XYZ file of C-alpha atoms in Angstrom:
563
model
C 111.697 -37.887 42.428
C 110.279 -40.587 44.911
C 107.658 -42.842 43.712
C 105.331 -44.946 46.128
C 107.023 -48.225 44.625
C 110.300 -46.923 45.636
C 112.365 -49.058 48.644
C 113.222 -47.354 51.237
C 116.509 -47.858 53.341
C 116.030 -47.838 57.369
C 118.371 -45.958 59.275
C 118.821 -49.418 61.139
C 119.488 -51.312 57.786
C 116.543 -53.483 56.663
C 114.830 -51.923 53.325
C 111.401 -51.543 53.365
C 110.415 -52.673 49.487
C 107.688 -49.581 48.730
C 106.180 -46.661 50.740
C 103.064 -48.297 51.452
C 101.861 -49.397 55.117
C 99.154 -51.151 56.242
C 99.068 -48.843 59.409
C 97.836 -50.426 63.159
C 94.496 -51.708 63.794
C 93.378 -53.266 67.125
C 91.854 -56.732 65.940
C 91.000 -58.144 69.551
C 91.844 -61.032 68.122
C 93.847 -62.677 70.957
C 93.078 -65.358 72.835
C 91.421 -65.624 76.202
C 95.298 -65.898 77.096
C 96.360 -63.179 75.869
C 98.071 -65.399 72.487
C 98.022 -65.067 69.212
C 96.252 -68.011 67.081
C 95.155 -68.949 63.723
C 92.824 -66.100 63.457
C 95.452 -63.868 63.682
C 97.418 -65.604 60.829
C 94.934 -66.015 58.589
C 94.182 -61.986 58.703
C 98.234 -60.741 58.727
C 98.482 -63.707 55.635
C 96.119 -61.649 54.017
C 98.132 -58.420 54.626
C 101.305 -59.850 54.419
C 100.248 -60.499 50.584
C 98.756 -57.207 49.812
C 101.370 -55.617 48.222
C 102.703 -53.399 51.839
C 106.283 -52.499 52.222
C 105.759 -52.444 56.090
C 102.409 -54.091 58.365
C 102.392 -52.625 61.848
C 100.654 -55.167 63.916
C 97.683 -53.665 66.355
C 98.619 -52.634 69.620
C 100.181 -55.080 71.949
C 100.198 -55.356 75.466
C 103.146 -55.335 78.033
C 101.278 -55.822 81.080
C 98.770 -58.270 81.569
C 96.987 -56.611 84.005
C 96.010 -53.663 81.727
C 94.435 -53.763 78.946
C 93.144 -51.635 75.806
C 90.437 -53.670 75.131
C 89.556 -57.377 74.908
C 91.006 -59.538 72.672
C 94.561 -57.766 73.163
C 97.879 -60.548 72.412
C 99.674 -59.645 75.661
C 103.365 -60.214 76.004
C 104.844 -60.369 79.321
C 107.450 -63.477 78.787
C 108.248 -66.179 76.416
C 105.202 -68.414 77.519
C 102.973 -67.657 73.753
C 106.489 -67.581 71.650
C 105.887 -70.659 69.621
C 102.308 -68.666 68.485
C 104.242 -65.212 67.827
C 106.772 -66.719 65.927
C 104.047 -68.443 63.268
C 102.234 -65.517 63.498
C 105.552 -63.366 62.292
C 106.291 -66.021 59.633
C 102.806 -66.174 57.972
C 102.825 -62.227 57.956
C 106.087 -62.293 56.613
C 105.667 -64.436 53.646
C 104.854 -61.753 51.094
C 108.259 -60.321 51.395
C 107.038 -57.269 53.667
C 108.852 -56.314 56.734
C 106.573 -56.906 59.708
C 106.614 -54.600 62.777
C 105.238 -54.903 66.228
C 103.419 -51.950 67.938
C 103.946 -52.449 71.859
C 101.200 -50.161 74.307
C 100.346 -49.766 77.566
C 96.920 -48.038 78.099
C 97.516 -46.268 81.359
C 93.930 -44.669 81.978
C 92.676 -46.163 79.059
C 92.400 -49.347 80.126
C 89.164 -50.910 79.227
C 86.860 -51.756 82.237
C 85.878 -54.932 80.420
C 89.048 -56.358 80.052
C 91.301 -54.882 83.007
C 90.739 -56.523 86.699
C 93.071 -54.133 87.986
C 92.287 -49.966 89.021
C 94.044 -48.226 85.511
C 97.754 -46.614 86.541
C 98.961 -42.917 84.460
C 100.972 -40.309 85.654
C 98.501 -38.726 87.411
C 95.727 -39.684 88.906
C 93.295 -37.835 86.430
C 90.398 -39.579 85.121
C 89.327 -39.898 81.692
C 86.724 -37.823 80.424
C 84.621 -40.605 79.126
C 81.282 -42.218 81.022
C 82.240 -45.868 82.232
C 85.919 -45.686 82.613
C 87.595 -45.997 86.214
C 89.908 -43.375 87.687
C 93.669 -44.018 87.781
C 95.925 -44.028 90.137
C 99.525 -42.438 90.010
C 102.340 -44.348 89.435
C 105.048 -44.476 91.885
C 108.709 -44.150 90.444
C 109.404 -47.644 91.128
C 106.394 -48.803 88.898
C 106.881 -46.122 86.449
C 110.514 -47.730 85.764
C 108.830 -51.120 85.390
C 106.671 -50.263 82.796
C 109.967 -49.110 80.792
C 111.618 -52.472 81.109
C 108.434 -54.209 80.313
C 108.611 -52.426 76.667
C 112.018 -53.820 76.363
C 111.527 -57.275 77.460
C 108.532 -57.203 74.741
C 111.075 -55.681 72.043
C 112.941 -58.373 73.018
C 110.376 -60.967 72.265
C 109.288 -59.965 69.576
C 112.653 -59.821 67.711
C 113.080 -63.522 69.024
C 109.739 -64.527 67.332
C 110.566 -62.942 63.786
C 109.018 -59.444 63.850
C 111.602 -57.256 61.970
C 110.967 -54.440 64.532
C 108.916 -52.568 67.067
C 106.738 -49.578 66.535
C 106.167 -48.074 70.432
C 102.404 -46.409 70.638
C 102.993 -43.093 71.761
C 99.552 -41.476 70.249
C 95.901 -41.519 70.723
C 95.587 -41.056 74.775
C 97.605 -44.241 75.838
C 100.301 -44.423 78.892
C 103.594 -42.658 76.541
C 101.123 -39.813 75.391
C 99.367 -39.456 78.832
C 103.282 -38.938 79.932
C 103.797 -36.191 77.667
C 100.422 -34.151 78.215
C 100.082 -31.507 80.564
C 96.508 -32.255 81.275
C 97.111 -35.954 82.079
C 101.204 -35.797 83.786
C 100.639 -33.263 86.410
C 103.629 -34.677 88.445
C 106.888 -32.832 89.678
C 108.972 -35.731 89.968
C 111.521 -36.313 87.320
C 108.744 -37.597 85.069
C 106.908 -34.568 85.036
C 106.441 -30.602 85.701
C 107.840 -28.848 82.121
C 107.932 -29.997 78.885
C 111.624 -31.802 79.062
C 110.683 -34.053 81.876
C 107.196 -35.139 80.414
C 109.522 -36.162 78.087
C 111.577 -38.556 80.118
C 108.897 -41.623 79.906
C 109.144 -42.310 76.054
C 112.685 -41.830 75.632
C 114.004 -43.895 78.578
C 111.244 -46.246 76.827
C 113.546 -45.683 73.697
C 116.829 -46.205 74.998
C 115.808 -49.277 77.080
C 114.414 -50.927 73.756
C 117.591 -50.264 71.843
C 119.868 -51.773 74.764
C 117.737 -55.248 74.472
C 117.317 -55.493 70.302
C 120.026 -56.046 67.623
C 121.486 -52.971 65.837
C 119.599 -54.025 62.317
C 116.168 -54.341 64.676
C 113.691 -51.518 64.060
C 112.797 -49.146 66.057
C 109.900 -46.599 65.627
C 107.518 -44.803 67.217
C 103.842 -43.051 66.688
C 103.368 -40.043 68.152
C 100.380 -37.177 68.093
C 100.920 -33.988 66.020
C 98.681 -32.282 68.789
C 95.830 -34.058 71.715
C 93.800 -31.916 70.230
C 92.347 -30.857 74.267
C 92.673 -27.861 76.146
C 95.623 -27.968 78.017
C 96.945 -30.519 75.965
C 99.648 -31.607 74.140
C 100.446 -29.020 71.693
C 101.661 -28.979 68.203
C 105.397 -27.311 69.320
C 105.750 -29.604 71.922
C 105.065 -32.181 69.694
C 108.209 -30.757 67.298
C 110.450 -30.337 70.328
C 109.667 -34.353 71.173
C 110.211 -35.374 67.528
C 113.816 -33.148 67.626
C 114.812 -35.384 71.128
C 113.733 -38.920 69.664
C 115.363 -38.417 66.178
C 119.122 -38.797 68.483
C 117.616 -42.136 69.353
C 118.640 -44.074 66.483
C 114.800 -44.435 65.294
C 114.134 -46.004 62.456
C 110.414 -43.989 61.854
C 108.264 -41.492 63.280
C 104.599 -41.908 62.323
C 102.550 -38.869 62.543
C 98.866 -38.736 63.999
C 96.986 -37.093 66.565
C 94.229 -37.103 69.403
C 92.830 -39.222 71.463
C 89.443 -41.046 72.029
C 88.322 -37.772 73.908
C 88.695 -36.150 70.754
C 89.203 -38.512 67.831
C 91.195 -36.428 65.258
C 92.605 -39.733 64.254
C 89.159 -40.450 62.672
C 89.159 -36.963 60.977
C 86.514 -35.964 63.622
C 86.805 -33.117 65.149
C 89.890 -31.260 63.269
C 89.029 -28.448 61.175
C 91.138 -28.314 58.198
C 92.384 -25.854 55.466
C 91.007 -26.444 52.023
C 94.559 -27.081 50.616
C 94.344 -30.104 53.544
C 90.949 -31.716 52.195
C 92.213 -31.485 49.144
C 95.313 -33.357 49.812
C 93.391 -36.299 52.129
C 95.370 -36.722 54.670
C 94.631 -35.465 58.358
C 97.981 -34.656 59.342
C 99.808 -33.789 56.262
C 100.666 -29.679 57.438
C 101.996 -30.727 60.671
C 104.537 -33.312 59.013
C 105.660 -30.590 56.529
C 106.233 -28.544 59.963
C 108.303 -31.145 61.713
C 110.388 -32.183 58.733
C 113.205 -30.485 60.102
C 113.401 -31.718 63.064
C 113.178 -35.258 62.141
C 116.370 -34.853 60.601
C 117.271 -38.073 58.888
C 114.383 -40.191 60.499
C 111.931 -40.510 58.185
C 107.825 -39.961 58.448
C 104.564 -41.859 57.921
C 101.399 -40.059 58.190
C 98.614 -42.035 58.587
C 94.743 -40.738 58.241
C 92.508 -39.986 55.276
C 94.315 -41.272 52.451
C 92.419 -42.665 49.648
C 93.191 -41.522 46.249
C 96.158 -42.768 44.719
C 97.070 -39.411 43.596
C 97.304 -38.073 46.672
C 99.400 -40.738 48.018
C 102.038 -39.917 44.841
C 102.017 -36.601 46.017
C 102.540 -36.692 49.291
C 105.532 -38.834 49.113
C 106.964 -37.285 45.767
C 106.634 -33.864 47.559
C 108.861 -34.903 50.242
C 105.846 -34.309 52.734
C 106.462 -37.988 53.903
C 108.147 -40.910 53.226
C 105.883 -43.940 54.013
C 101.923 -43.393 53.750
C 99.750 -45.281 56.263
C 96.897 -47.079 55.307
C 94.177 -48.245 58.279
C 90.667 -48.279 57.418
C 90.832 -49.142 53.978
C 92.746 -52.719 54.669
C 89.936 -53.882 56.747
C 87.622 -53.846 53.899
C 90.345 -53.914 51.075
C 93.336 -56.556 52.293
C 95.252 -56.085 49.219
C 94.868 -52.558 49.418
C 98.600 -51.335 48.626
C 98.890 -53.581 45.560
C 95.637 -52.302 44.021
C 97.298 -48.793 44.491
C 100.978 -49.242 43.365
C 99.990 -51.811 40.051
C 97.080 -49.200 39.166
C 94.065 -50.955 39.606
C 92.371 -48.582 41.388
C 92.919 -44.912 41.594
C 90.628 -45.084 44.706
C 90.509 -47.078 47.931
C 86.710 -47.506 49.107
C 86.109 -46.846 52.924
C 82.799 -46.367 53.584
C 81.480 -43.882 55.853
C 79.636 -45.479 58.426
C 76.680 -44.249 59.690
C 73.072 -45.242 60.912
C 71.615 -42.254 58.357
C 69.657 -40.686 61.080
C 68.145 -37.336 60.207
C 70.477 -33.877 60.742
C 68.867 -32.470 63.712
C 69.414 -36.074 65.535
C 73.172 -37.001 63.773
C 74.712 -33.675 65.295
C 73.549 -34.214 69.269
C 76.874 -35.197 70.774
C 75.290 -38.541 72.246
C 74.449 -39.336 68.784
C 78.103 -38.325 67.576
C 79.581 -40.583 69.911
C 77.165 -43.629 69.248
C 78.620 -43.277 65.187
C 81.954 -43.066 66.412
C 81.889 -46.284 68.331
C 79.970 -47.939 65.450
C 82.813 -46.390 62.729
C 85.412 -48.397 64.989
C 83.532 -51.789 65.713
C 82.264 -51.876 61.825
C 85.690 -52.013 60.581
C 86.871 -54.645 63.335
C 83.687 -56.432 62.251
C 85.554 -57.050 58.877
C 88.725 -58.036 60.777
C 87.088 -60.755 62.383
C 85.256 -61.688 59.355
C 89.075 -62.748 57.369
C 90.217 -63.915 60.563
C 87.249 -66.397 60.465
C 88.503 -67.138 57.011
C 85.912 -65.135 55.192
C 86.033 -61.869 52.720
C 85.038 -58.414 54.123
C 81.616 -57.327 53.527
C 81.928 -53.533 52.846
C 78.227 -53.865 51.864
C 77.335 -54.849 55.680
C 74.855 -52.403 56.709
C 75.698 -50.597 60.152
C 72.742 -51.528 61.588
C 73.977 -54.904 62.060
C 76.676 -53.967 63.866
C 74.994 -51.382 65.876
C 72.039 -55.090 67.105
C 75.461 -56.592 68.128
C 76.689 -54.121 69.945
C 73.373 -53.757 71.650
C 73.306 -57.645 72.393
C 76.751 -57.677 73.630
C 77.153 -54.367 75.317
C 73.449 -52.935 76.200
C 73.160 -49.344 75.906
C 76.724 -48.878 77.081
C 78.109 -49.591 73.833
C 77.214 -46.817 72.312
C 79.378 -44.633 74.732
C 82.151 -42.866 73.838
C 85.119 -45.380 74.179
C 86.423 -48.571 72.626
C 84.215 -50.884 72.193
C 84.616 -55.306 71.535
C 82.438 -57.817 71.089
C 83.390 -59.883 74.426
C 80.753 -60.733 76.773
C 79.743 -57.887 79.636
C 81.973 -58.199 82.775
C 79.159 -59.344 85.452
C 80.691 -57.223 87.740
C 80.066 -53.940 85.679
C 76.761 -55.813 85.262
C 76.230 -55.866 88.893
C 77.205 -52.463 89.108
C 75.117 -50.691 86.574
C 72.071 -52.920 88.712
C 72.861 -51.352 91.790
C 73.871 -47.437 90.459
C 70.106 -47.711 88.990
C 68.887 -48.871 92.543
C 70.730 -45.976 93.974
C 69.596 -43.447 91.622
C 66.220 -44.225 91.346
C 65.538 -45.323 95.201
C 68.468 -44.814 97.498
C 69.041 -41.561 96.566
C 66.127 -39.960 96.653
C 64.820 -42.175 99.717
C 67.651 -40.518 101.818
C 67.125 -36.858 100.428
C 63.523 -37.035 101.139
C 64.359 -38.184 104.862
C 66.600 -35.277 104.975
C 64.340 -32.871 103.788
C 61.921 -33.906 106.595
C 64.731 -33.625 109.332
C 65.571 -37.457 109.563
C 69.287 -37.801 110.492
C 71.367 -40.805 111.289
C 75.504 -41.310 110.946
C 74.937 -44.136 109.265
C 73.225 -43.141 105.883
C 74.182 -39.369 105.059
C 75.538 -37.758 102.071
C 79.152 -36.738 100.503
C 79.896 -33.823 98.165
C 82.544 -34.001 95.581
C 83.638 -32.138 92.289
C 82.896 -33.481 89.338
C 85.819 -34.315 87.506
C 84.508 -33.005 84.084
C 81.681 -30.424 84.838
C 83.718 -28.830 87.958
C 80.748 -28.715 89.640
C 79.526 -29.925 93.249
C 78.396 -34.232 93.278
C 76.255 -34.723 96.163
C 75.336 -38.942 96.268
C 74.136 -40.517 99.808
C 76.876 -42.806 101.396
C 77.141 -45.086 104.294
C 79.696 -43.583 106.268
C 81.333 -45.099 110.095
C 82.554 -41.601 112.210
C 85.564 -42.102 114.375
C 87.189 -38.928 116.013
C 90.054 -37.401 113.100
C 87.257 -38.206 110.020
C 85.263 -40.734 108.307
C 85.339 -44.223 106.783
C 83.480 -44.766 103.588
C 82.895 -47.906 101.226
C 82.525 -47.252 96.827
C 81.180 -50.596 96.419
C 82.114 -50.588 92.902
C 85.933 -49.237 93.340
C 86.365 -46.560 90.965
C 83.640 -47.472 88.624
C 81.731 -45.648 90.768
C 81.376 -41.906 89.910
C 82.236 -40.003 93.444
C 85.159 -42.285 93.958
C 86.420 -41.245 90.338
C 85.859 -37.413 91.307
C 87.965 -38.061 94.369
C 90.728 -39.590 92.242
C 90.674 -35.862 90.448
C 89.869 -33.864 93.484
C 90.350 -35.247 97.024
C 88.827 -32.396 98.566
C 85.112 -33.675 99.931
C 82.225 -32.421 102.123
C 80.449 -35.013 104.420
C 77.634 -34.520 106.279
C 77.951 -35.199 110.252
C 74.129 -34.844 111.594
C 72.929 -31.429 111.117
C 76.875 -30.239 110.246
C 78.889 -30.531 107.037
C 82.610 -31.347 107.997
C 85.186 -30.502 105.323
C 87.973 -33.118 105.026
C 90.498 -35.139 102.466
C 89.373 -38.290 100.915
C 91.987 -41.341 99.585
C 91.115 -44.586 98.202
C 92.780 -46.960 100.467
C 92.402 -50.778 98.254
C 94.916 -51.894 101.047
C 92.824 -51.599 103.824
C 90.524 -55.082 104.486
C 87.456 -54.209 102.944
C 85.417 -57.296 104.630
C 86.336 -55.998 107.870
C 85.587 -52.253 107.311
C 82.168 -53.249 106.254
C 81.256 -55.157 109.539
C 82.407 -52.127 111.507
C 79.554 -49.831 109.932
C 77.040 -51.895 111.734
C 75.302 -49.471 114.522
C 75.433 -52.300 116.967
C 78.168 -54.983 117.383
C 75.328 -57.564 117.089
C 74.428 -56.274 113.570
C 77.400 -56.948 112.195
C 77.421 -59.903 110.180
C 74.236 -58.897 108.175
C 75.558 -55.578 107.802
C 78.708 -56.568 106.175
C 76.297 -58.984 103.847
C 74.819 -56.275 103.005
C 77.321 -54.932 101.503
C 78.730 -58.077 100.133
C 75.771 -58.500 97.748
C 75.672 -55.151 96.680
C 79.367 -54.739 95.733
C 81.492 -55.801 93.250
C 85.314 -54.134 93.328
C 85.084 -52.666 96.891
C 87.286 -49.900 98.028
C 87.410 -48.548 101.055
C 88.161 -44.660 101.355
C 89.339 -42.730 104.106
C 88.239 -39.457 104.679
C 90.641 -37.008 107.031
C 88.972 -33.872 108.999
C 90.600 -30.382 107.828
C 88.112 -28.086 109.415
């Protein structure tokens, strides 16, 4: 019979000493750089002595230009490998093995950290307030990605890390690959199941061809999106049965996405046998046991009790258990469990207490789900800083900080940091007020009293969540095949973001509503697009300052006539 305190042999070699891991947690703990420094060490010292077999690092980035959130380490080349390398060697100086877990967002790259329009499969937006469209990646860039996975692998084992866990879970570029509702392509990356399948194990293979045979290599993948349309549950096995040839050295089980969190036990209904066993994804790794074969599982989510972590890996349910949440507030967390000095981990349940009829309006749901995240990255930063977590640190004070850092926005449903606002999201929640509360209904009113001009009209869309018809008042320059249009804020901007879902737009010509297909063009030369809207040539220069001081990620969009 396994015990947690067991080792456990890698298919790669390395031994893991127990079947405890402190699971990933994004710290945002890098520098403005995109390095790792002595905040860093001080937490994963902390870790590195709390009694884990294994301590997945949180997710870091391959491409500079996209980002989770702020505060990512970002490897891209060699330039920070003096700072990985002490970073590897603190961590390592418990005796655990330490492990690397390498991510590209895709469409989840934060706004606040990301200069560049978010890439994916398909251009699909997100469906959460705030966050730009994405564009589709072209083959070319979609095989760049996969090499930028391996030259981080590569870097990493060079620094010290004993391996590389690849984030394939929770909405980010490999899972947005394998969901039908985000890889609507039908390329060779997309259009059935075996082809949506392509991305992570080309991701895989390239990995293995840069590391050493005894280097790690393991992945975390989603049981189910939990989404309509999503990825499901048995395509989840039939992924598992492809990456176990790989030569993978662990699959850890989880599930959803932050559309719909199941990795935070929210919204998942479960059996009772489930509850009573902790752990969110516990049936589904009993499902796909078999076709893991000889790769062996974590599950991560919801354990507490040390009983229930004996179980589960004395059952044979799983072989590692992941522990998140509770090492934020509890470093040592796996030692307390496997020398018996606590039969329970404490994870407090963060919330502002309001009363039930206000704590179940969804708004309200997501504003506790964003505090849940940045409470426990709160305590992160506090051992970083060289302090002890505070689980005794009321929400509230998180929630002020959050409103000081982020306005109202923070309580959105999304990741959330505690870096200063972008100015140019500043500058564009400004002007979408302006628009919404004077633009808009300035134009409609001149409308309704038969006040036309080509200049200022309006543009129908589809929303990209509701379905249903956008109508927002544009600027718009005629010519004699369609219509140029400026989004001021690039995709940030809500009808841009529709387009980048469904290119099919009305615009109003005059009295006449001409049908047509709109693309965002960020080639085109923005400054000089602007100066042509002016309705006489002498106009021009304040016309395109106009603009200018409005703006803040311009875009221009060309609309194309089909009627």
């Amino acid at each position: 019979m396994t015990a947690l305190s067991d080792q456990l042999a890698l298919p790669c070699g390395p031994v893991l000493p127990n079947r405890l891991m402190k699971a990933a947690l994004s710290e945002g703990l890098g520098t403005a750089a995109g390095a790792p420094d002595e905040r860093l060490e001080r937490l994963y010292g902390r870790w590195g002595t709390g009694g884990f077999g294994l301590v997945v690092t949180g997710n870091v980035m391959v491409d500079p230009d996209h980002l989770g959130e702020p505060g990512n380490v970002v490897i891209a080349d060699e330039r920070h490998l003096d700072d990985l390398s002490r970073w590897a060697r603190t961590a390592k100086d418990g005796g655990a093995q330490l492990w690397m877990q390498i991510n590209h967002p895709g469409r989840q790259a934060n706004p606040l950290a990301t200069r560049s329009q978010p890439v994916a499969p398909s251009a699909i937006g997100l469906g959460l307030p705030g966050i730009p469209a994405p564009r589709a990646l072209t083959d070319a860039e979609i095989v760049g990605i996969v090499g930028r996975f391996a030259t981080t692998a590569r870097i990493a084992e060079r620094a010290g890390f004993d391996g590389v866990q690849i984030h394939g879970a929770h909405g980010y570029l490999v899972s947005q690959f394998l969901s039908p509702s985000a890889n609507q392509r039908d390329d060779r990356w997309g259009g059935d199941p075996d082809r949506r399948a392509r991305f992570v194990l080309e991701v895989v293979r390239a990995i293995r061809a840069e590391v050493s045979p005894s280097f790690a290599v393991a992945i975390k993948l989603n049981s189910a999106d939990f989404q309509r349309g999503g990825f499901t549950e048995d395509e989840s096995r039939a992924v598992v049965r492809r990456l176990a040839a790989e030569r993978l050295d662990l699959i850890e089980i989880s599930g959803g996405s932050y559309e719909s969190p199941a990795m935070m036990g929210r919204p998942v209904a479960r059996s009772a046998s489930a509850v009573a066993r902790e752990a969110y994804f516990l049936e589904y790794a009993q499902s796909v046991r078999a076709a893991a074969g000889s790769v062996p599982l974590a599950v991560t989510g919801g354990f507490r009790s040390r009983v229930a972590m004996v179980d589960a890996v004395e059952s044979g349910e799983c072989d590692v258990v992941g522990l998140g949440r509770p090492s934020a507030v509890a470093p040592g967390a796996a030692g307390d469990i496997l020398h018996q000095r606590t039969e329970r981990l404490h994870s407090p349940s963060i919330s502002l207490g309001l009363p039930a009829r206000v704590s179940t309006l969804p708004n309200v749901k997501s504003l506790e789900g964003a505090l849940d995240l940045q409470w426990h990255t709160d305590q992160l930063h506090r051992i970083g800083a060289g302090a002890d977590p505070d689980p005794e640190r009321t929400p509230w004070l998180t929630a002020a900080a959050m409103l000081k850092h982020h306005g109202v926005d923070a309580f959105r449903s999304r990741r959330v940091s505690t870096a200063p606002k972008d100015p140019t999201l500043r500058k564009f929640e400004v002007e979408r007020a302006v628009g919404r509360y004077l633009a808009n209904p300035a134009v409609r009113a001149l409308s309704r009293l038969g006040i036309r001009t080509s200049f200022a009209t309006e543009l129908e869309t589809t929303g990209r969540k509701s379905g249903l018809v956008r109508t927002v008042p544009v600027s718009v320059a005629f010519d004699d095949t369609g219509a140029w249009v400026i989004s001021q804020h690039g995709t940030r901007s809500g009808w841009a973001a529709n387009i980048g879902a469904e290119p099919k737009v009305r615009v109003r010509q005059g009295n006449r509503w001409r049908t047509g297909i709109a693309e965002l063009r960020p080639a085109d030369d923005v400054v000089a697009r602007a100066r042509s809207f002016a309705p006489n040539p002498v106009l021009a220069g304040l016309t395109a300052a106009t603009f200018r001081a409005l703006q803040s990620t311009p875009v221009s969009v060309r609309i194309t006539f089909t009627d």
